[in-house]
Tab-separated table of C-alpha atoms and ligand atoms in Angstrom:
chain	number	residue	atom	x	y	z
A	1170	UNK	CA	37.288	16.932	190.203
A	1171	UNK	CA	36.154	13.749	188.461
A	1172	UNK	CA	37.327	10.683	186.672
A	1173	UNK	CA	35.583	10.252	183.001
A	1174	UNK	CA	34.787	7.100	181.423
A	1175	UNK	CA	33.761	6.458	178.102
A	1176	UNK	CA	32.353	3.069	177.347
A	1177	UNK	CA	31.879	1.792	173.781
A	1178	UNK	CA	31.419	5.445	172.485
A	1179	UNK	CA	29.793	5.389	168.963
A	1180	UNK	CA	29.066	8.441	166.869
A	1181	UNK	CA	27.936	8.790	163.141
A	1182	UNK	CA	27.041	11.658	161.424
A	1183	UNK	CA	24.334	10.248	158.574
A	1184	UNK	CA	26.361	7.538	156.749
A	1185	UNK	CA	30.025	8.562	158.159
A	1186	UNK	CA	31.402	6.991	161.169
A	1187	UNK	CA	33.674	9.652	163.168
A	1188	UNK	CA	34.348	7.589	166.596
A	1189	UNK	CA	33.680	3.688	166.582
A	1190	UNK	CA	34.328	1.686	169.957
A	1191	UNK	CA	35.800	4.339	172.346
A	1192	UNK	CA	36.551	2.646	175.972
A	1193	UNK	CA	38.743	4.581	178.253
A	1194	UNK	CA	38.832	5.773	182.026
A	1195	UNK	CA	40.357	8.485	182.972
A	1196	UNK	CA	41.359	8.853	186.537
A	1197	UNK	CA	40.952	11.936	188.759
A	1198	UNK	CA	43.238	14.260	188.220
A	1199	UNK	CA	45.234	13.102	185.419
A	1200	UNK	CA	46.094	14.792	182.506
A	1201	UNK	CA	45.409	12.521	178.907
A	1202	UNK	CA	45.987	13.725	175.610
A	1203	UNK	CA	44.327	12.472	172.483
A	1204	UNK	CA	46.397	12.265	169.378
A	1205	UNK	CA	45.889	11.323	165.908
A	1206	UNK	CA	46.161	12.522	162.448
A	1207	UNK	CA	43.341	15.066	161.000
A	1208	UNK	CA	39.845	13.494	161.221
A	1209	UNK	CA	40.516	10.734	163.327
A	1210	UNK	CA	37.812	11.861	165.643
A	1211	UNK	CA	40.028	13.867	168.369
A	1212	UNK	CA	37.641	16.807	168.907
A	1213	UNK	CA	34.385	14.251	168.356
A	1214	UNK	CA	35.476	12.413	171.526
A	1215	UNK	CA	35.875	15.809	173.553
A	1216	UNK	CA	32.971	17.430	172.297
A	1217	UNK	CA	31.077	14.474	173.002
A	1218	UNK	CA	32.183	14.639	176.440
A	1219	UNK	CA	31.661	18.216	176.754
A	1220	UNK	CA	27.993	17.440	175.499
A	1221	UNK	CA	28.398	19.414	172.202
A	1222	UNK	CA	27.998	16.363	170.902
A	1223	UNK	CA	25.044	13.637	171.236
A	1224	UNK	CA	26.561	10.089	170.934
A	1225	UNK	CA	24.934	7.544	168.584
A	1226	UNK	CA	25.622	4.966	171.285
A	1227	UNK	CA	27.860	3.980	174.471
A	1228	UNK	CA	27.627	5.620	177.922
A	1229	UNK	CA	29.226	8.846	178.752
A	1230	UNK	CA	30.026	9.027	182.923
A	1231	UNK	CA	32.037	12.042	184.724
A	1232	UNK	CA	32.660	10.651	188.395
A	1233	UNK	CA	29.805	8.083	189.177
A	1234	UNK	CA	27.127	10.016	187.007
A	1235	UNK	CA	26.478	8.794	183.570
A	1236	UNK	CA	25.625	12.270	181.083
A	1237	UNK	CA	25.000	10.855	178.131
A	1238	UNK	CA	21.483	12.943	178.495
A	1239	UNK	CA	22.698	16.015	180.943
A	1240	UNK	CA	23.292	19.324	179.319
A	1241	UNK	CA	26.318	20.435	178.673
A	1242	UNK	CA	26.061	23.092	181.152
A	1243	UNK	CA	25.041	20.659	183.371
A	1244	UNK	CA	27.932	18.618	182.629
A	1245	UNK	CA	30.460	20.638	185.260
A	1246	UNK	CA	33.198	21.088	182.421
A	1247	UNK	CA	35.406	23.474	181.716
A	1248	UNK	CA	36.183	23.864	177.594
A	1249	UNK	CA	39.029	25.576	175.943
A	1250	UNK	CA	39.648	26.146	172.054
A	1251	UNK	CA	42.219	26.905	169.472
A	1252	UNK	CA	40.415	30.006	169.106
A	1253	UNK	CA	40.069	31.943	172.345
A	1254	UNK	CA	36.720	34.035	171.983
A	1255	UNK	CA	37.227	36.064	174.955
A	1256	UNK	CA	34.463	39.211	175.321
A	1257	UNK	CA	36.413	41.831	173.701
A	1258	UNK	CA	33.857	44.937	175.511
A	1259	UNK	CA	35.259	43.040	179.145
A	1260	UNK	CA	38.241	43.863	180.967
A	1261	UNK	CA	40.354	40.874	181.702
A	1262	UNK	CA	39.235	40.882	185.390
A	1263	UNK	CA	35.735	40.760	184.414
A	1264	UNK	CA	36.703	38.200	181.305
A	1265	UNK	CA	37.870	35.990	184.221
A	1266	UNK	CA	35.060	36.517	186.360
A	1267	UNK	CA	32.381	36.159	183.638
A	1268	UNK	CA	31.535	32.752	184.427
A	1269	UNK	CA	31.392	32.839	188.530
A	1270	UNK	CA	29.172	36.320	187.852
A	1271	UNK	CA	26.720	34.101	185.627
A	1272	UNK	CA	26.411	31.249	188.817
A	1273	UNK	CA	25.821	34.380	190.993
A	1274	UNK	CA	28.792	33.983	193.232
A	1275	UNK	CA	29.182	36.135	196.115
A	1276	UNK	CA	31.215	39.338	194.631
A	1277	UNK	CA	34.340	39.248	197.490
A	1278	UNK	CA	34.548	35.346	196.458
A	1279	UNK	CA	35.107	36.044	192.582
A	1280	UNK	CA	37.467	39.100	193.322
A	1281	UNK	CA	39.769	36.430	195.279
A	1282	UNK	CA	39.474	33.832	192.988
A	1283	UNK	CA	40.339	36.239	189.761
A	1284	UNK	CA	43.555	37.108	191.566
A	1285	UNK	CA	44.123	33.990	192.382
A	1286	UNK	CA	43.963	32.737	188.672
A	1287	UNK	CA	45.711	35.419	187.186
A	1288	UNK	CA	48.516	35.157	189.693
A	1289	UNK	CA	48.878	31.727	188.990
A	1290	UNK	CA	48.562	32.582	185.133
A	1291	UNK	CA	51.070	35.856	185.658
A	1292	UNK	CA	48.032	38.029	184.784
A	1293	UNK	CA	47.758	40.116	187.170
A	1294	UNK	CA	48.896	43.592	185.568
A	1295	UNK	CA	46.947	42.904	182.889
A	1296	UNK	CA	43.812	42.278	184.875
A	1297	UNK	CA	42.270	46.051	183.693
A	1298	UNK	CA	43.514	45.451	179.728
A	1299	UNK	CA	40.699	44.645	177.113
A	1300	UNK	CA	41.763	41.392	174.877
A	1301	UNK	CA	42.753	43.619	171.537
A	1302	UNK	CA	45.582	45.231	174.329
A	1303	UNK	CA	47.245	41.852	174.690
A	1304	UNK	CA	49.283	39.317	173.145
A	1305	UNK	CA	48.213	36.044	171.559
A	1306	UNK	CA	49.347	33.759	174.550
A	1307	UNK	CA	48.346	36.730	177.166
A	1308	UNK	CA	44.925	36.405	175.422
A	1309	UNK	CA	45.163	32.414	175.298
A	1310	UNK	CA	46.147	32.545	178.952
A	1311	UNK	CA	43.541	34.914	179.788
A	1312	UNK	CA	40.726	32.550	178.305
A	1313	UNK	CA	42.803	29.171	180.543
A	1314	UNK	CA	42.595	31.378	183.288
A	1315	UNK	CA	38.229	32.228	182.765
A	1316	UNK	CA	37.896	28.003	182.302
A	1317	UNK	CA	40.229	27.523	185.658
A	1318	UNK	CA	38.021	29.947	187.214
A	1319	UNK	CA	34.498	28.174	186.923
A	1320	UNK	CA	36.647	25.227	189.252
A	1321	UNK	CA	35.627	22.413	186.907
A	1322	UNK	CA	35.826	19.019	187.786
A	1323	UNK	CA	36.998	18.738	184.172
A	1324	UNK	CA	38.713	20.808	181.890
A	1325	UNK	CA	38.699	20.140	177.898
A	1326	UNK	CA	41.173	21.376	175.923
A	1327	UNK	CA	40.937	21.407	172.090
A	1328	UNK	CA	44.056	22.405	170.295
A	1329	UNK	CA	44.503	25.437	172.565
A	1330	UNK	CA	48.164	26.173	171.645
A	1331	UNK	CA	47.691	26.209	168.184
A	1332	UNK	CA	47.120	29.837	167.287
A	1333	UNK	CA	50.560	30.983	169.276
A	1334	UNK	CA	53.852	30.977	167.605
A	1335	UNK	CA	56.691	28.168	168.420
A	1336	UNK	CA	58.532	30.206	170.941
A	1337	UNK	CA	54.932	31.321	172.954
A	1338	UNK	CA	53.635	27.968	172.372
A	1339	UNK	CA	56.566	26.168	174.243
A	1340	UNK	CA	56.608	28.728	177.034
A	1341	UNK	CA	52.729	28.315	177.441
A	1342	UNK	CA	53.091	24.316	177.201
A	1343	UNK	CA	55.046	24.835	180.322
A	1344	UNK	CA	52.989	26.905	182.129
A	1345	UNK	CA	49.798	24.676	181.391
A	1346	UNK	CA	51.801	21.884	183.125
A	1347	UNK	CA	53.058	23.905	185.974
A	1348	UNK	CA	49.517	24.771	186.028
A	1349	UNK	CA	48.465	21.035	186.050
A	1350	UNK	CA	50.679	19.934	188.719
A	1351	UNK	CA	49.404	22.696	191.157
A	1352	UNK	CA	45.391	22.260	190.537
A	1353	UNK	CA	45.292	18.255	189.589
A	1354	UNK	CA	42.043	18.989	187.334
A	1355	UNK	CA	40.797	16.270	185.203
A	1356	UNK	CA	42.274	17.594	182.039
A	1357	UNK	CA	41.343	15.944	178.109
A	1358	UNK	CA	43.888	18.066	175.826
A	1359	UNK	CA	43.484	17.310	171.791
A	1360	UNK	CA	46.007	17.742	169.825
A	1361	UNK	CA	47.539	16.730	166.570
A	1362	UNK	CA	51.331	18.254	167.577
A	1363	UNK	CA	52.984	14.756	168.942
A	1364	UNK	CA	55.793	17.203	170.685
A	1365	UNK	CA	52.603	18.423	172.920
A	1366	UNK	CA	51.171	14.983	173.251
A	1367	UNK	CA	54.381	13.633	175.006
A	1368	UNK	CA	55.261	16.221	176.992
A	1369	UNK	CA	52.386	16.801	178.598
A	1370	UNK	CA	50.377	13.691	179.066
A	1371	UNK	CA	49.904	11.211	182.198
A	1372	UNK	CA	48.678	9.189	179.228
A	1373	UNK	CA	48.178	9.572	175.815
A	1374	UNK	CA	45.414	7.915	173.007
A	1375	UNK	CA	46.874	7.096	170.026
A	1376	UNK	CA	43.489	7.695	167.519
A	1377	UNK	CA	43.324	6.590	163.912
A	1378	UNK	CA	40.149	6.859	161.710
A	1379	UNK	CA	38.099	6.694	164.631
A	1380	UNK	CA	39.440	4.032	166.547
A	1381	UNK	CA	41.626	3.357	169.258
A	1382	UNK	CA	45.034	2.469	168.573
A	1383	UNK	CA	46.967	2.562	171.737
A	1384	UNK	CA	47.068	4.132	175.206
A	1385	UNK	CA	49.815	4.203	177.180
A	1386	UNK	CA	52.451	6.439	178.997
A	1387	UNK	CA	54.336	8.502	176.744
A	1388	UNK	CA	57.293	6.525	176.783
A	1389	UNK	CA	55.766	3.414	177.055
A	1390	UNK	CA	54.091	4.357	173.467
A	1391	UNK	CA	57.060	5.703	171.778
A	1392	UNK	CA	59.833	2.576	173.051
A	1393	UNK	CA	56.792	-0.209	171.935
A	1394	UNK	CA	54.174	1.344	169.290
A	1395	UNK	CA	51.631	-1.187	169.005
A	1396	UNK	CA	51.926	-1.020	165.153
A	1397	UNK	CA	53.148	0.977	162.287
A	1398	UNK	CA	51.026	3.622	162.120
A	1399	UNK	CA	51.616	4.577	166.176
A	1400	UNK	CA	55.184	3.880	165.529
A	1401	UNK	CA	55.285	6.544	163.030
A	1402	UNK	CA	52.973	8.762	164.213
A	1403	UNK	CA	54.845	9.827	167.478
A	1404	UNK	CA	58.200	10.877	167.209
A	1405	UNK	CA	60.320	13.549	164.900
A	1406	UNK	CA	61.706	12.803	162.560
A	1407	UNK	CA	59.365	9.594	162.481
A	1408	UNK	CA	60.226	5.746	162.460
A	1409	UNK	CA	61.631	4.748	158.930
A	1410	UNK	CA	59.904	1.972	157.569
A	1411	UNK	CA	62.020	-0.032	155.361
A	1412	UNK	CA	59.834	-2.638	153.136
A	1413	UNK	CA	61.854	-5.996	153.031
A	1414	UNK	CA	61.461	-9.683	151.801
A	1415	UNK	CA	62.694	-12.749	153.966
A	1416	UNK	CA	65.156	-14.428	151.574
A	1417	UNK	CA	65.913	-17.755	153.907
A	1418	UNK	CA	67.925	-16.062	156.593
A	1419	UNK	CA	68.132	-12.509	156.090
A	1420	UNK	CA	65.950	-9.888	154.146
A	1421	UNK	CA	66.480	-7.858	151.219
A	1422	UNK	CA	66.004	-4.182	151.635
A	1423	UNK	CA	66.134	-2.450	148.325
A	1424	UNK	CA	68.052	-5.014	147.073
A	1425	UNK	CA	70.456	-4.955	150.265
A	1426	UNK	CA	70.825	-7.624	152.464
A	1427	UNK	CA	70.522	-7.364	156.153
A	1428	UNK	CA	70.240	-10.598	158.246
A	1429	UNK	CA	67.404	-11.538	160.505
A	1430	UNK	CA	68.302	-11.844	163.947
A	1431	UNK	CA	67.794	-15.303	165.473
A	1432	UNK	CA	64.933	-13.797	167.921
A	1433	UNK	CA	62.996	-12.447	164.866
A	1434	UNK	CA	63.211	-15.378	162.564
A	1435	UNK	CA	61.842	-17.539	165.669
A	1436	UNK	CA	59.097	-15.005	166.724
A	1437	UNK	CA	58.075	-14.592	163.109
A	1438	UNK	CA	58.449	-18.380	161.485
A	1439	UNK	CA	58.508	-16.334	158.094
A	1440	UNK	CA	58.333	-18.288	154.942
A	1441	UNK	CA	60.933	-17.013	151.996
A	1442	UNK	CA	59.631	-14.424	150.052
A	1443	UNK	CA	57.332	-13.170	152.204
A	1444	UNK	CA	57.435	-9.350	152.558
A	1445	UNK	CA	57.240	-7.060	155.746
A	1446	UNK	CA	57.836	-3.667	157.098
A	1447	UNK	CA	60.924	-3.339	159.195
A	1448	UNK	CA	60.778	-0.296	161.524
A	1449	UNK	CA	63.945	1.535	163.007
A	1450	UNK	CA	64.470	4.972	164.519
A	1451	UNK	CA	66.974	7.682	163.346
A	1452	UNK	CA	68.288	7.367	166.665
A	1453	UNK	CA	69.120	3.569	166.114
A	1454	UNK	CA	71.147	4.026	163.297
A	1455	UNK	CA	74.859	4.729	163.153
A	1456	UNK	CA	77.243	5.748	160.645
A	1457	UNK	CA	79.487	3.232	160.224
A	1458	UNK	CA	82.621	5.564	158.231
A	1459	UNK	CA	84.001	8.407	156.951
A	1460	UNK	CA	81.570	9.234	154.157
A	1461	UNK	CA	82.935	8.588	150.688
A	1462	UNK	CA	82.296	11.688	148.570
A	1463	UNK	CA	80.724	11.651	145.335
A	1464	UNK	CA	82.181	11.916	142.019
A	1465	UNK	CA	80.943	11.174	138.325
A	1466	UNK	CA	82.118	7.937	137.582
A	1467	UNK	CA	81.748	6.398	141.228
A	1468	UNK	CA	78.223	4.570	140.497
A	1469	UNK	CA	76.615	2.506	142.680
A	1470	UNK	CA	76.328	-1.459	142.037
A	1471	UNK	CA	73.033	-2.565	140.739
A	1472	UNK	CA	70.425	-3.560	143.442
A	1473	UNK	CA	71.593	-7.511	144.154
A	1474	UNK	CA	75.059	-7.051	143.798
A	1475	UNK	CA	74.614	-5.893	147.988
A	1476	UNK	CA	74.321	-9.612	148.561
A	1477	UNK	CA	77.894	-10.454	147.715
A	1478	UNK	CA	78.799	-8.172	151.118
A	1479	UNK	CA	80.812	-9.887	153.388
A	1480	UNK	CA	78.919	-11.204	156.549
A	1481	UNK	CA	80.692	-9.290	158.693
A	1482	UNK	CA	79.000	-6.418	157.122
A	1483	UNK	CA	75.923	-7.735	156.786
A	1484	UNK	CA	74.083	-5.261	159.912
A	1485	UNK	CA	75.154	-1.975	156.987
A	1486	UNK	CA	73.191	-0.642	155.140
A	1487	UNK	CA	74.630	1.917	151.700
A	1488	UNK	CA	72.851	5.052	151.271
A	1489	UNK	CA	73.191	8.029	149.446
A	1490	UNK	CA	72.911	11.529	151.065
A	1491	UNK	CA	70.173	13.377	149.817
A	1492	UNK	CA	69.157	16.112	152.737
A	1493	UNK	CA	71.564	17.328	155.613
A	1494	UNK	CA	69.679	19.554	158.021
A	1495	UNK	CA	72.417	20.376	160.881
A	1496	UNK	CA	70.020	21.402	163.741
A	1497	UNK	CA	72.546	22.935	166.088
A	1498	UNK	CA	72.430	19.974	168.755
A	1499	UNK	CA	72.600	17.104	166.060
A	1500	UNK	CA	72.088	16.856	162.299
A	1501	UNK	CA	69.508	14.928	160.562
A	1502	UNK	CA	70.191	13.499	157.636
A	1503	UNK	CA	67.816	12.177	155.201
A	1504	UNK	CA	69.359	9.558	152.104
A	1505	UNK	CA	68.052	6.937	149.764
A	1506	UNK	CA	69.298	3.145	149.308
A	1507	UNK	CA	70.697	3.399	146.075
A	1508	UNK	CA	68.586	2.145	142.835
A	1509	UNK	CA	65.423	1.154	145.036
A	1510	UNK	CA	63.807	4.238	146.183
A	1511	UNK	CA	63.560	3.486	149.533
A	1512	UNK	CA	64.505	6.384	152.130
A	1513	UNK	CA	65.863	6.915	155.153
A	1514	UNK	CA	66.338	9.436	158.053
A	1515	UNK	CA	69.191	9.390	160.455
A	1516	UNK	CA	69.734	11.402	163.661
A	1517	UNK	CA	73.209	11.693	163.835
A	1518	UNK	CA	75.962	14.083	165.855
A	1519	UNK	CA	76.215	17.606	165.371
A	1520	UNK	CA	80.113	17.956	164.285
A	1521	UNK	CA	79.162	15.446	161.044
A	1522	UNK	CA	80.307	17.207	157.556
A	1523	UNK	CA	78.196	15.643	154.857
A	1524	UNK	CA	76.706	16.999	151.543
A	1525	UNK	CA	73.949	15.796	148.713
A	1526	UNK	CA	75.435	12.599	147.165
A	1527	UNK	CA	77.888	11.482	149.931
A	1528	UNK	CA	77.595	7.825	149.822
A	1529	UNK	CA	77.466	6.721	153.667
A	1530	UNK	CA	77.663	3.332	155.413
A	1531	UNK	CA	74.949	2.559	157.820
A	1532	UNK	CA	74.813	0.313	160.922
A	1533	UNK	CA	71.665	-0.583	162.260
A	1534	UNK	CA	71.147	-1.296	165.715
A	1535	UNK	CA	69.099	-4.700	165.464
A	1536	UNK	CA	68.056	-5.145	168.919
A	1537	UNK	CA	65.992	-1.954	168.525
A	1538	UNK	CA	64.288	-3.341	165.054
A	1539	UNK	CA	60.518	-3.676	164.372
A	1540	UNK	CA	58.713	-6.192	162.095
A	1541	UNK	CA	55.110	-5.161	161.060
A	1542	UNK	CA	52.620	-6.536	158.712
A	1543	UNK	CA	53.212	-4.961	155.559
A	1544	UNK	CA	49.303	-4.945	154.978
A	1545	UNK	CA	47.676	-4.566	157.504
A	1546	UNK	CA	50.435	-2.528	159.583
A	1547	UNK	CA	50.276	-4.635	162.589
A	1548	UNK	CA	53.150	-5.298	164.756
A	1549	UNK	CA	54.797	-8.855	164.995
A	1550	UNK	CA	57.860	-8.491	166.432
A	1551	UNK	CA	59.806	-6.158	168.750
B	1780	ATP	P1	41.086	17.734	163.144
B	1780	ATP	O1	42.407	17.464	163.797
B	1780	ATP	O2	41.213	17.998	161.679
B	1780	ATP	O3	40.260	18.748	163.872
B	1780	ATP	P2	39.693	15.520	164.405
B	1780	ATP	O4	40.573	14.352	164.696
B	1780	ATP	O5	39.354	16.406	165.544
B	1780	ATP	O6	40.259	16.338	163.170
B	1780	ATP	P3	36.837	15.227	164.071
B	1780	ATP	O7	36.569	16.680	163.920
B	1780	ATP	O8	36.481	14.592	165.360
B	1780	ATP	O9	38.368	14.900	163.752
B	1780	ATP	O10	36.105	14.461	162.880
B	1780	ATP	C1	36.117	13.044	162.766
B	1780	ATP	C2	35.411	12.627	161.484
B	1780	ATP	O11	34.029	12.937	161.568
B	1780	ATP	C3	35.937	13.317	160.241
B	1780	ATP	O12	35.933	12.384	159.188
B	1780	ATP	C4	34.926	14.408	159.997
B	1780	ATP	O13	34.848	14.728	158.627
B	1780	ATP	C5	33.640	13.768	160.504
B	1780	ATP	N1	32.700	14.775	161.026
B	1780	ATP	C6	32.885	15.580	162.098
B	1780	ATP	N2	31.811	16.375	162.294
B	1780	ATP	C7	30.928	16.062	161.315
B	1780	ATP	C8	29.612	16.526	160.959
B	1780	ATP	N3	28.997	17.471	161.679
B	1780	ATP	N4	29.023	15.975	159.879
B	1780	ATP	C9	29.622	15.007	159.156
B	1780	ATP	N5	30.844	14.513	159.447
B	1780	ATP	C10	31.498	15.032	160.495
């Protein structure tokens, strides 16, 4: 086992820039997961440190050795995909060994090592089955089980979940942790499936168009995103981002007003007018009544007339139902602010009886708001 470090990775393919600027260490034996939205250079990064890939510029070092110019085989990694490839003409057993056979190791060595595997993968009566005889996540377990085999000092995983179905997917997301906690391998696991990305990461890198946006423990990234895009990138349903202007001493969110804490106005010195992003989780919002139910003639007020609300009110927000999605546990709900287009999602309780056009009254919990750069998306207060 190894640590890997990447310093100042760089790689462009002709006149498009996939990874800019990539610093991280990785320590022995943890497990990191890289995260980001399609294209932001996830499976560059691993490839690159599988030595698929040839970086433009930046060194490349597994333990003390820099590989920038080793081959991959050389390299002492382990790589898994989304799509398994195992040797369809081999048994399992010999799927397993396949790798340990090609380094010429001793024949009574491999045979204890394959049970070993597939024991700790629960292969073992499948060990004489050819890959068309098995299950997606048998066959996806049998190709872990050949990589775990080799005894990397690194293992790579792109994606390798992605091919099962939710329920197989979950149970094998368990397994690869179990699995994680009993051989401490070096592991680099991409994936664009933020439920993956928290569970099973020591740390994970937030990626964006190439770059580096944060890396941190999973909690650590999902309590203080470093900006918006992080902030709505991990967690389900995602951050609602409600664009407001500073007014003097409170903002105006679709023509609602909703004052600025003392702690915000000092940490942000905003000037009136000036517009921003506030940022609050479903979780963070309450309902504050009964809903009202809908009926013809019960219009809303016209965006401003929200400023007339009493102070006392002045943390509520008015929204009209749009989506209710009872999920068993809780029920999410998903409404507009009235006349303004801006919308909302709310994680609520699961005994909560609400329907399209219920007109519900909101409180926000303030001490859990974010303020970001409406341009530029970066984070100024939290
Ligand atoms: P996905 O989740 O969709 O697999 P990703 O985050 O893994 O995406 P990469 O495959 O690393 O993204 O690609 C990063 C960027 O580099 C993308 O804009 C992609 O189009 C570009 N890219 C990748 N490989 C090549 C190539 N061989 N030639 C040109 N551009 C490439």
């Amino acid at each position: 086992m190894a640590s890997v470090r990447l310093e100042s990775i760089k790689r462009r393919f002709n006149n498009v820039t996939a990874i800019e600027d990539i610093s991280f260490e990785i320590p022995d034996g943890e497990f990191w997961v890289l995260v980001g939205p399609s294209g932001c250079g996830k499976s560059t990064i691993l490839r690159s440190i599988a030595g698929l890939e040839t970086v433009t510029s930046g060194k490349l070092y597994i333990g003390d050795r820099q590989v920038n110019n080793i081959p991959a085989r050389q390299r002492d990694v382990a790589m898994v995909f989304q799509n398994y490839a195992l040797y369809p003409h081999m048994t399992v057993a010999q799927n397993i060994a396949f790798g340990l056979q090609m380094r010429k190791i001793d024949a009574k060595v491999i045979q204890e090592r394959v049970m070993t595997v597939a024991r700790s993968l629960s292969l073992e009566h499948l060990l004489d089955r050819k890959p068309k005889q098995l299950s997606g996540g048998q066959q996806q377990r049998v190709a872990l089980g050949r990589a775990i085999a080799r005894e990397p000092q690194v293992f790579l995983l792109d994606e390798p979940l992605s091919n099962l179905d939710a329920q197989l997917r979950d149970d094998t997301r368990a397994e690869l942790k179990q699995l994680h906690q009993e051989l401490e391998i070096t592991t680099v696991y991409v994936t664009h499936d933020q439920v993956e990305a928290m569970t099973l990461a020591d740390k994970i890198v937030v990626l964006n168009r190439g770059r580096i946006q944060q890396i941190g423990e999973p909690q650590s990234i999902y309590s203080q995103p470093a900006n918006r895009m992080v902030a709505t990138f991990l967690g389900n349903p995602p951050m609602n981002i409600l664009p407001a202007k500073f007014t003097g001493d409170s903002f105006d969110v679709g023509g609602q007003v909703l004052p600025c804490p003392d702690s915000v106005r000092e940490s942000l010195r905003p000037t009136g007018g000036q517009g921003f992003d506030l940022g609050i989780r479903p979780e963070d919002i309450y309902l504050n009544e009964p809903p009202r139910r809908a009926s013809a003639n019960d219009g809303f007020p016209a965006a401003g007339d929200w400023r007339r609300q009493e102070r006392q009110e002045m943390r509520e927000l008015v929204v009209e139902v749009k989506v209710v999605e009872p999920l068993g546990r809780e029920t999410l709900i998903r409404g507009g602010l009235p006349n303004s287009g801006v919308m909302l999602n709310i994680q609520t309780g699961a005994n909560v009886r609400l329907h399209s056009g219920d007109r519900l009254s909101l409180k926000l919990d303030l001490d859990k708001l974010f303020v970001f750069d409406s341009a530029t998306g970066d984070k100024l207060y939290s």
